[in-house]
Every structure is written in C-alpha cells, then in structure tokens.
MMTF fields as JSON, N, C-alpha, C and O atoms, coordinates in Angstrom:
{
  "mmtfVersion": "1.0.0",
  "mmtfProducer": "UNKNOWN",
  "numBonds": 319,
  "numAtoms": 320,
  "numGroups": 80,
  "numChains": 1,
  "numModels": 1,
  "chainsPerModel": [1],
  "groupsPerChain": [80],
  "chainIdList": ["A"],
  "bondAtomList": [4, 2, 8, 6, 12, 10, 16, 14, 20, 18, 24, 22, 28, 26, 32, 30, 36, 34, 40, 38, 44, 42, 48, 46, 52, 50, 56, 54, 60, 58, 64, 62, 68, 66, 72, 70, 76, 74, 80, 78, 84, 82, 88, 86, 92, 90, 96, 94, 100, 98, 104, 102, 108, 106, 112, 110, 116, 114, 120, 118, 124, 122, 128, 126, 132, 130, 136, 134, 140, 138, 144, 142, 148, 146, 152, 150, 156, 154, 160, 158, 164, 162, 168, 166, 172, 170, 176, 174, 180, 178, 184, 182, 188, 186, 192, 190, 196, 194, 200, 198, 204, 202, 208, 206, 212, 210, 216, 214, 220, 218, 224, 222, 228, 226, 232, 230, 236, 234, 240, 238, 244, 242, 248, 246, 252, 250, 256, 254, 260, 258, 264, 262, 268, 266, 272, 270, 276, 274, 280, 278, 284, 282, 288, 286, 292, 290, 296, 294, 300, 298, 304, 302, 308, 306, 312, 310, 316, 314],
  "bondOrderList": [1, 1, 1, 1, 1, 1, 1, 1, 1, 1, 1, 1, 1, 1, 1, 1, 1, 1, 1, 1, 1, 1, 1, 1, 1, 1, 1, 1, 1, 1, 1, 1, 1, 1, 1, 1, 1, 1, 1, 1, 1, 1, 1, 1, 1, 1, 1, 1, 1, 1, 1, 1, 1, 1, 1, 1, 1, 1, 1, 1, 1, 1, 1, 1, 1, 1, 1, 1, 1, 1, 1, 1, 1, 1, 1, 1, 1, 1, 1],
  "groupList": [{"groupName": "MET", "atomNameList": ["N", "CA", "C", "O"], "elementList": ["N", "C", "C", "O"], "formalChargeList": [0, 0, 0, 0], "bondAtomList": [1, 0, 2, 1, 3, 2], "bondOrderList": [1, 1, 2], "singleLetterCode": "M", "chemCompType": "L-PEPTIDE LINKING"}, {"groupName": "ASP", "atomNameList": ["N", "CA", "C", "O"], "elementList": ["N", "C", "C", "O"], "formalChargeList": [0, 0, 0, 0], "bondAtomList": [1, 0, 2, 1, 3, 2], "bondOrderList": [1, 1, 2], "singleLetterCode": "D", "chemCompType": "L-PEPTIDE LINKING"}, {"groupName": "VAL", "atomNameList": ["N", "CA", "C", "O"], "elementList": ["N", "C", "C", "O"], "formalChargeList": [0, 0, 0, 0], "bondAtomList": [1, 0, 2, 1, 3, 2], "bondOrderList": [1, 1, 2], "singleLetterCode": "V", "chemCompType": "L-PEPTIDE LINKING"}, {"groupName": "LYS", "atomNameList": ["N", "CA", "C", "O"], "elementList": ["N", "C", "C", "O"], "formalChargeList": [0, 0, 0, 0], "bondAtomList": [1, 0, 2, 1, 3, 2], "bondOrderList": [1, 1, 2], "singleLetterCode": "K", "chemCompType": "L-PEPTIDE LINKING"}, {"groupName": "SER", "atomNameList": ["N", "CA", "C", "O"], "elementList": ["N", "C", "C", "O"], "formalChargeList": [0, 0, 0, 0], "bondAtomList": [1, 0, 2, 1, 3, 2], "bondOrderList": [1, 1, 2], "singleLetterCode": "S", "chemCompType": "L-PEPTIDE LINKING"}, {"groupName": "PRO", "atomNameList": ["N", "CA", "C", "O"], "elementList": ["N", "C", "C", "O"], "formalChargeList": [0, 0, 0, 0], "bondAtomList": [1, 0, 2, 1, 3, 2], "bondOrderList": [1, 1, 2], "singleLetterCode": "P", "chemCompType": "L-PEPTIDE LINKING"}, {"groupName": "GLU", "atomNameList": ["N", "CA", "C", "O"], "elementList": ["N", "C", "C", "O"], "formalChargeList": [0, 0, 0, 0], "bondAtomList": [1, 0, 2, 1, 3, 2], "bondOrderList": [1, 1, 2], "singleLetterCode": "E", "chemCompType": "L-PEPTIDE LINKING"}, {"groupName": "GLN", "atomNameList": ["N", "CA", "C", "O"], "elementList": ["N", "C", "C", "O"], "formalChargeList": [0, 0, 0, 0], "bondAtomList": [1, 0, 2, 1, 3, 2], "bondOrderList": [1, 1, 2], "singleLetterCode": "Q", "chemCompType": "L-PEPTIDE LINKING"}, {"groupName": "TYR", "atomNameList": ["N", "CA", "C", "O"], "elementList": ["N", "C", "C", "O"], "formalChargeList": [0, 0, 0, 0], "bondAtomList": [1, 0, 2, 1, 3, 2], "bondOrderList": [1, 1, 2], "singleLetterCode": "Y", "chemCompType": "L-PEPTIDE LINKING"}, {"groupName": "ILE", "atomNameList": ["N", "CA", "C", "O"], "elementList": ["N", "C", "C", "O"], "formalChargeList": [0, 0, 0, 0], "bondAtomList": [1, 0, 2, 1, 3, 2], "bondOrderList": [1, 1, 2], "singleLetterCode": "I", "chemCompType": "L-PEPTIDE LINKING"}, {"groupName": "LEU", "atomNameList": ["N", "CA", "C", "O"], "elementList": ["N", "C", "C", "O"], "formalChargeList": [0, 0, 0, 0], "bondAtomList": [1, 0, 2, 1, 3, 2], "bondOrderList": [1, 1, 2], "singleLetterCode": "L", "chemCompType": "L-PEPTIDE LINKING"}, {"groupName": "ARG", "atomNameList": ["N", "CA", "C", "O"], "elementList": ["N", "C", "C", "O"], "formalChargeList": [0, 0, 0, 0], "bondAtomList": [1, 0, 2, 1, 3, 2], "bondOrderList": [1, 1, 2], "singleLetterCode": "R", "chemCompType": "L-PEPTIDE LINKING"}, {"groupName": "TRP", "atomNameList": ["N", "CA", "C", "O"], "elementList": ["N", "C", "C", "O"], "formalChargeList": [0, 0, 0, 0], "bondAtomList": [1, 0, 2, 1, 3, 2], "bondOrderList": [1, 1, 2], "singleLetterCode": "W", "chemCompType": "L-PEPTIDE LINKING"}, {"groupName": "THR", "atomNameList": ["N", "CA", "C", "O"], "elementList": ["N", "C", "C", "O"], "formalChargeList": [0, 0, 0, 0], "bondAtomList": [1, 0, 2, 1, 3, 2], "bondOrderList": [1, 1, 2], "singleLetterCode": "T", "chemCompType": "L-PEPTIDE LINKING"}, {"groupName": "ALA", "atomNameList": ["N", "CA", "C", "O"], "elementList": ["N", "C", "C", "O"], "formalChargeList": [0, 0, 0, 0], "bondAtomList": [1, 0, 2, 1, 3, 2], "bondOrderList": [1, 1, 2], "singleLetterCode": "A", "chemCompType": "L-PEPTIDE LINKING"}, {"groupName": "ASN", "atomNameList": ["N", "CA", "C", "O"], "elementList": ["N", "C", "C", "O"], "formalChargeList": [0, 0, 0, 0], "bondAtomList": [1, 0, 2, 1, 3, 2], "bondOrderList": [1, 1, 2], "singleLetterCode": "N", "chemCompType": "L-PEPTIDE LINKING"}, {"groupName": "HIS", "atomNameList": ["N", "CA", "C", "O"], "elementList": ["N", "C", "C", "O"], "formalChargeList": [0, 0, 0, 0], "bondAtomList": [1, 0, 2, 1, 3, 2], "bondOrderList": [1, 1, 2], "singleLetterCode": "H", "chemCompType": "L-PEPTIDE LINKING"}, {"groupName": "PHE", "atomNameList": ["N", "CA", "C", "O"], "elementList": ["N", "C", "C", "O"], "formalChargeList": [0, 0, 0, 0], "bondAtomList": [1, 0, 2, 1, 3, 2], "bondOrderList": [1, 1, 2], "singleLetterCode": "F", "chemCompType": "L-PEPTIDE LINKING"}, {"groupName": "CYS", "atomNameList": ["N", "CA", "C", "O"], "elementList": ["N", "C", "C", "O"], "formalChargeList": [0, 0, 0, 0], "bondAtomList": [1, 0, 2, 1, 3, 2], "bondOrderList": [1, 1, 2], "singleLetterCode": "C", "chemCompType": "L-PEPTIDE LINKING"}],
  "groupTypeList": [0, 1, 2, 3, 4, 2, 5, 6, 7, 8, 9, 10, 3, 11, 12, 13, 3, 10, 14, 11, 4, 2, 4, 10, 5, 15, 2, 4, 2, 11, 16, 2, 2, 6, 1, 14, 7, 10, 13, 4, 13, 7, 11, 16, 11, 1, 9, 17, 5, 11, 10, 0, 11, 9, 2, 1, 6, 14, 18, 11, 4, 7, 6, 13, 8, 13, 10, 10, 4, 3, 3, 10, 10, 9, 8, 12, 13, 11, 3, 18],
  "groupIdList": [1, 2, 3, 4, 5, 6, 7, 8, 9, 10, 11, 12, 13, 14, 15, 16, 17, 18, 19, 20, 21, 22, 23, 24, 25, 26, 27, 28, 29, 30, 31, 32, 33, 34, 35, 36, 37, 38, 39, 40, 41, 42, 43, 44, 45, 46, 47, 48, 49, 50, 51, 52, 53, 54, 55, 56, 57, 58, 59, 60, 61, 62, 63, 64, 65, 66, 67, 68, 69, 70, 71, 72, 73, 74, 75, 76, 77, 78, 79, 80],
  "secStructList": [7, 7, 7, 7, 7, 7, 7, 4, 4, 4, 1, 7, 4, 4, 4, 1, 2, 2, 2, 2, 2, 1, 7, 7, 7, 7, 7, 7, 7, 7, 7, 7, 7, 7, 7, 2, 2, 2, 2, 2, 2, 2, 2, 2, 2, 2, 2, 2, 2, 2, 2, 2, 2, 2, 2, 2, 2, 2, 6, 6, 1, 2, 2, 2, 2, 2, 2, 2, 2, 2, 2, 2, 2, 2, 2, 2, 2, 2, 2, 7],
  "xCoordList": [0.854, -0.013, 0.909, 1.753, 0.738, 1.57, 0.683, 0.079, 0.604, -0.268, 0.545, 1.575, 0.106, 0.784, 0.088, 0.725, -1.2, -1.948, -3.142, -3.602, -3.621, -4.775, -5.97, -5.863, -7.082, -8.247, -8.687, -8.608, -9.142, -9.55, -10.579, -10.564, -11.466, -12.526, -11.96, -12.653, -10.726, -10.14, -9.241, -8.695, -9.08, -8.217, -9.104, -10.011, -8.839, -9.578, -9.105, -7.937, -10.044, -9.695, -8.614, -7.777, -8.623, -7.611, -6.213, -5.25, -6.067, -4.74, -4.176, -3.015, -4.965, -4.505, -3.749, -3.87, -2.969, -2.249, -3.225, -2.957, -4.35, -5.362, -5.919, -6.191, -6.091, -6.64, -5.762, -6.256, -4.453, -3.531, -3.618, -3.361, -3.969, -3.988, -5.345, -5.429, -6.368, -7.704, -7.843, -7.471, -8.38, -8.55, -9.753, -10.661, -9.744, -10.827, -12.074, -11.973, -13.245, -14.473, -14.53, -13.687, -15.501, -15.608, -15.672, -16.638, -14.642, -14.563, -14.661, -13.911, -15.569, -15.75, -14.488, -13.916, -14.093, -12.923, -13.385, -14.377, -12.678, -13.005, -11.944, -10.746, -12.399, -11.463, -11.185, -12.105, -9.942, -9.544, -9.389, -8.656, -10.076, -9.943, -8.749, -8.616, -7.893, -6.684, -7.067, -7.879, -6.478, -6.749, -5.888, -4.662, -6.518, -5.791, -4.861, -3.764, -5.294, -4.45, -3.234, -2.146, -3.373, -2.238, -1.226, -0.021, -1.703, -0.829, -0.107, 1.086, -0.798, -0.182, 0.908, 1.984, 0.621, 1.588, 2.818, 3.946, 2.608, 3.73, 4.591, 5.819, 3.966, 4.72, 5.511, 6.658, 4.901, 5.574, 6.816, 7.894, 6.658, 7.784, 8.908, 10.079, 8.527, 9.526, 10.31, 11.539, 9.624, 10.276, 10.9, 11.877, 10.376, 10.824, 12.313, 13.009, 12.835, 14.279, 15.169, 16.219, 14.754, 15.533, 15.524, 16.552, 14.377, 14.288, 15.122, 15.76, 15.127, 15.945, 17.44, 18.178, 17.876, 19.297, 19.616, 20.692, 18.692, 18.877, 18.965, 19.852, 18.071, 18.069, 19.36, 19.966, 19.777, 21.028, 22.205, 23.044, 22.256, 23.369, 23.303, 24.332, 22.104, 21.948, 22.304, 22.745, 22.121, 22.382, 23.868, 24.237, 24.715, 26.144, 26.82, 27.838, 26.263, 26.856, 25.765, 24.651, 26.105, 25.148, 24.797, 23.649, 25.756, 25.561, 24.535, 23.61, 24.702, 23.754, 22.383, 21.355, 22.381, 21.124, 20.332, 19.132, 21.009, 20.381, 19.87, 18.766, 20.665, 20.28, 18.99, 18.046, 18.972, 17.797, 16.577, 15.478, 16.778, 15.663, 15.04, 13.818, 15.889, 15.387, 14.646, 13.599, 15.202, 14.557, 13.197, 12.228, 13.132, 11.861, 10.828, 9.649, 11.278, 10.369, 9.818, 8.631, 10.692, 10.262, 9.251, 8.234, 9.546, 8.629, 7.259, 6.245, 7.219, 5.949, 5.173, 3.944, 5.845, 5.096, 4.517, 3.448, 5.208, 4.657, 3.507, 2.548, 3.603, 2.567, 1.27, 0.179, 1.384, 0.171, -0.249, -1.244],
  "yCoordList": [-1.171, -0.006, 1.228, 1.376, 2.079, 3.277, 4.505, 4.965, 5.035, 6.182, 7.452, 7.607, 8.367, 9.637, 10.797, 11.8, 10.672, 11.739, 11.142, 10.041, 11.904, 11.494, 12.349, 13.575, 11.737, 12.519, 13.486, 13.158, 14.659, 15.713, 15.238, 15.67, 14.354, 13.892, 13.131, 12.984, 12.644, 11.902, 12.738, 12.232, 14.008, 14.883, 15.654, 16.382, 15.491, 16.21, 17.649, 17.948, 18.549, 19.981, 20.252, 21.132, 19.502, 19.757, 19.41, 19.78, 18.701, 18.344, 19.383, 19.293, 20.338, 21.308, 22.47, 22.709, 23.183, 24.357, 25.467, 26.218, 25.563, 26.566, 26.36, 27.332, 25.12, 24.836, 25.371, 25.765, 25.396, 25.89, 27.415, 27.94, 28.102, 29.562, 30.119, 31.281, 29.312, 29.743, 29.572, 28.535, 30.592, 30.467, 29.596, 29.446, 29.04, 28.167, 28.984, 30.119, 28.414, 29.102, 29.211, 28.644, 29.925, 30.119, 28.769, 28.019, 28.487, 27.245, 27.633, 28.482, 27.021, 27.362, 26.947, 25.881, 27.8, 27.531, 26.736, 27.078, 25.697, 24.859, 25.047, 25.002, 25.257, 25.36, 23.955, 23.221, 23.601, 22.274, 22.264, 23.074, 21.352, 21.181, 20.276, 19.209, 20.726, 19.937, 18.561, 18.44, 17.565, 16.2, 15.864, 15.944, 15.493, 15.186, 13.994, 13.965, 13.019, 11.824, 12.214, 11.698, 13.099, 13.549, 14.266, 14.065, 15.085, 15.79, 14.772, 14.922, 13.767, 12.72, 11.994, 11.691, 11.729, 11.076, 11.958, 11.464, 13.247, 14.161, 14.194, 14.221, 14.192, 14.183, 12.884, 12.897, 11.765, 10.48, 10.488, 10.065, 10.965, 11.011, 11.926, 11.716, 12.932, 13.867, 13.249, 13.328, 12.651, 12.201, 10.809, 10.539, 9.938, 8.557, 8.424, 7.694, 9.078, 8.952, 9.402, 8.808, 10.443, 10.903, 9.873, 9.626, 9.283, 8.236, 7.03, 6.425, 6.675, 5.543, 5.801, 4.886, 7.025, 7.347, 7.213, 6.742, 7.622, 7.466, 5.978, 5.571, 5.184, 3.747, 3.096, 2.293, 3.45, 2.906, 3.225, 2.368, 4.456, 4.888, 4.178, 3.761, 4.037, 3.4, 1.921, 1.371, 1.291, -0.166, -0.473, -1.646, 0.519, 0.272, -0.29, -0.976, -0.004, -0.542, -0.864, -0.346, -1.722, -2.083, -0.875, -0.725, -0.031, 1.152, 2.114, 2.558, 2.426, 3.359, 2.715, 3.387, 1.404, 0.688, 0.746, 1.02, 0.488, 0.508, 1.909, 2.066, 2.911, 4.289, 4.652, 5.192, 4.344, 4.654, 3.869, 4.415, 2.588, 1.763, 2.343, 2.387, 2.777, 3.352, 4.672, 4.925, 5.508, 6.791, 6.559, 7.261, 5.605, 5.312, 4.781, 5.131, 3.945, 3.418, 4.539, 4.557, 5.471, 6.617, 7.459, 7.89, 7.688, 8.474, 7.828, 8.497, 6.52, 5.859, 5.729, 5.782, 5.56, 5.482, 6.831, 6.893, 7.916, 9.264, 9.595, 10.254, 9.14, 9.434, 8.687, 9.232, 7.481, 6.671, 6.923, 6.36],
  "zCoordList": [0.005, -0.008, 0.003, 0.888, -0.96, -1.112, -0.956, -1.925, 0.261, 0.569, 0.407, 1.063, -0.452, -0.686, 0.009, 0.329, 0.242, 0.925, 1.656, 1.355, 2.62, 3.421, 2.971, 2.942, 2.626, 2.226, 3.331, 4.515, 2.944, 3.883, 4.901, 6.053, 4.477, 5.405, 6.597, 7.604, 6.517, 7.619, 8.507, 9.487, 8.18, 8.967, 9.966, 9.562, 11.234, 12.24, 12.306, 12.057, 12.652, 12.715, 13.74, 13.542, 14.841, 15.895, 15.453, 16.125, 14.326, 13.823, 12.864, 12.464, 12.502, 11.498, 12.154, 13.356, 11.337, 11.818, 12.229, 13.167, 11.525, 11.836, 13.233, 13.937, 13.643, 14.975, 16.067, 17.124, 15.835, 16.86, 17.02, 18.104, 15.978, 16.036, 16.529, 16.926, 16.502, 16.895, 18.407, 18.955, 19.08, 20.532, 20.84, 20.021, 22.008, 22.431, 22.746, 23.212, 22.496, 22.9, 24.414, 25.11, 24.92, 26.364, 27.045, 26.903, 27.77, 28.543, 29.999, 30.478, 30.688, 32.105, 32.894, 32.668, 33.796, 34.618, 35.813, 36.457, 36.1, 37.257, 38.32, 38.04, 39.533, 40.654, 41.171, 41.533, 41.201, 41.621, 43.121, 43.688, 43.757, 45.214, 45.46, 44.861, 46.349, 46.632, 47.179, 48.095, 46.61, 47.033, 48.23, 48.162, 49.316, 50.554, 50.366, 50.924, 49.588, 49.344, 48.537, 48.794, 47.574, 46.79, 47.677, 47.533, 48.575, 49.489, 50.372, 50.635, 50.819, 51.628, 50.8, 51.315, 49.55, 48.687, 48.485, 48.5, 48.299, 48.149, 49.402, 49.311, 50.557, 51.81, 51.944, 52.389, 51.561, 51.613, 50.708, 51.125, 49.483, 48.545, 49.022, 48.707, 49.779, 50.296, 51.46, 51.487, 52.399, 53.618, 53.53, 54.229, 52.71, 52.674, 52.336, 53.042, 51.313, 51.031, 52.181, 52.425, 52.884, 54.037, 55.158, 55.79, 55.401, 56.442, 56.065, 56.927, 54.803, 54.344, 54.579, 54.946, 54.372, 54.632, 56.117, 56.484, 56.963, 58.415, 58.767, 59.518, 58.241, 58.505, 58.013, 58.721, 56.791, 56.24, 57.142, 57.417, 57.594, 58.458, 59.806, 60.338, 60.36, 61.663, 61.638, 62.648, 60.525, 60.43, 60.246, 60.193, 60.149, 59.941, 61.18, 61.083, 62.325, 63.565, 64.569, 64.493, 65.499, 66.552, 67.411, 67.83, 67.67, 68.519, 67.907, 68.587, 66.638, 65.993, 65.806, 65.887, 65.556, 65.429, 66.741, 66.74, 67.837, 69.164, 69.492, 70.014, 69.188, 69.447, 68.685, 69.262, 67.385, 66.581, 67.065, 67.156, 67.372, 67.853, 69.129, 69.275, 70.029, 71.287, 71.042, 71.637, 70.16, 69.839, 69.159, 69.451, 68.281, 67.6, 68.61, 68.542, 69.535, 70.544, 71.425, 71.75, 71.807, 72.597, 71.813, 72.356, 70.529, 69.68, 69.616, 69.821, 69.33, 69.175, 70.467, 70.443, 71.595, 72.856, 73.24, 73.848, 72.893, 73.154, 72.238, 72.639, 71.012, 70.003, 70.333, 70.161, 70.791, 71.046, 72.435, 72.891]
}
C-alpha cells in the first residue's frame, strides 16, 4: 500500500495548523480542590528517602542501630 496523501474527510480539525492559532471558545474555569491523598503522597515522597538514609546509616553498627531503635520506641510510645 503506497499512501501519498490522506483525504480531507479523515483529517480532524484539531490536527490542523489553523486549529492551533484559533482560541478556544468560552470554557468554564473549574477550581480544583486539593486532594488530601495527593498531598499525603507528596509528603511520603519527600520524607521517605531521608528516612531511608537514616536507617542505612543506623544499620552500619550495633551502637547506631540501638540508638535509633530506642529513639523510635520513645517516639511511638509518646505518640500513642
């Protein structure tokens, strides 16, 4: 099959150069409500790598491991 051109009827207006230069008709603006789960995900992505570095460092010796374990236990008992 040797296609040299596409018939006009198969070309959508949004694909043409003219479509790019024409402004959109009145489109209602929607106010996006911040998604609490997305914010939670962003916080997770921010803090997780830092916590992993702390864990990696703490696991290098028994002394740092014990120190971190005790601090985490204190944190969790105060939180609950």
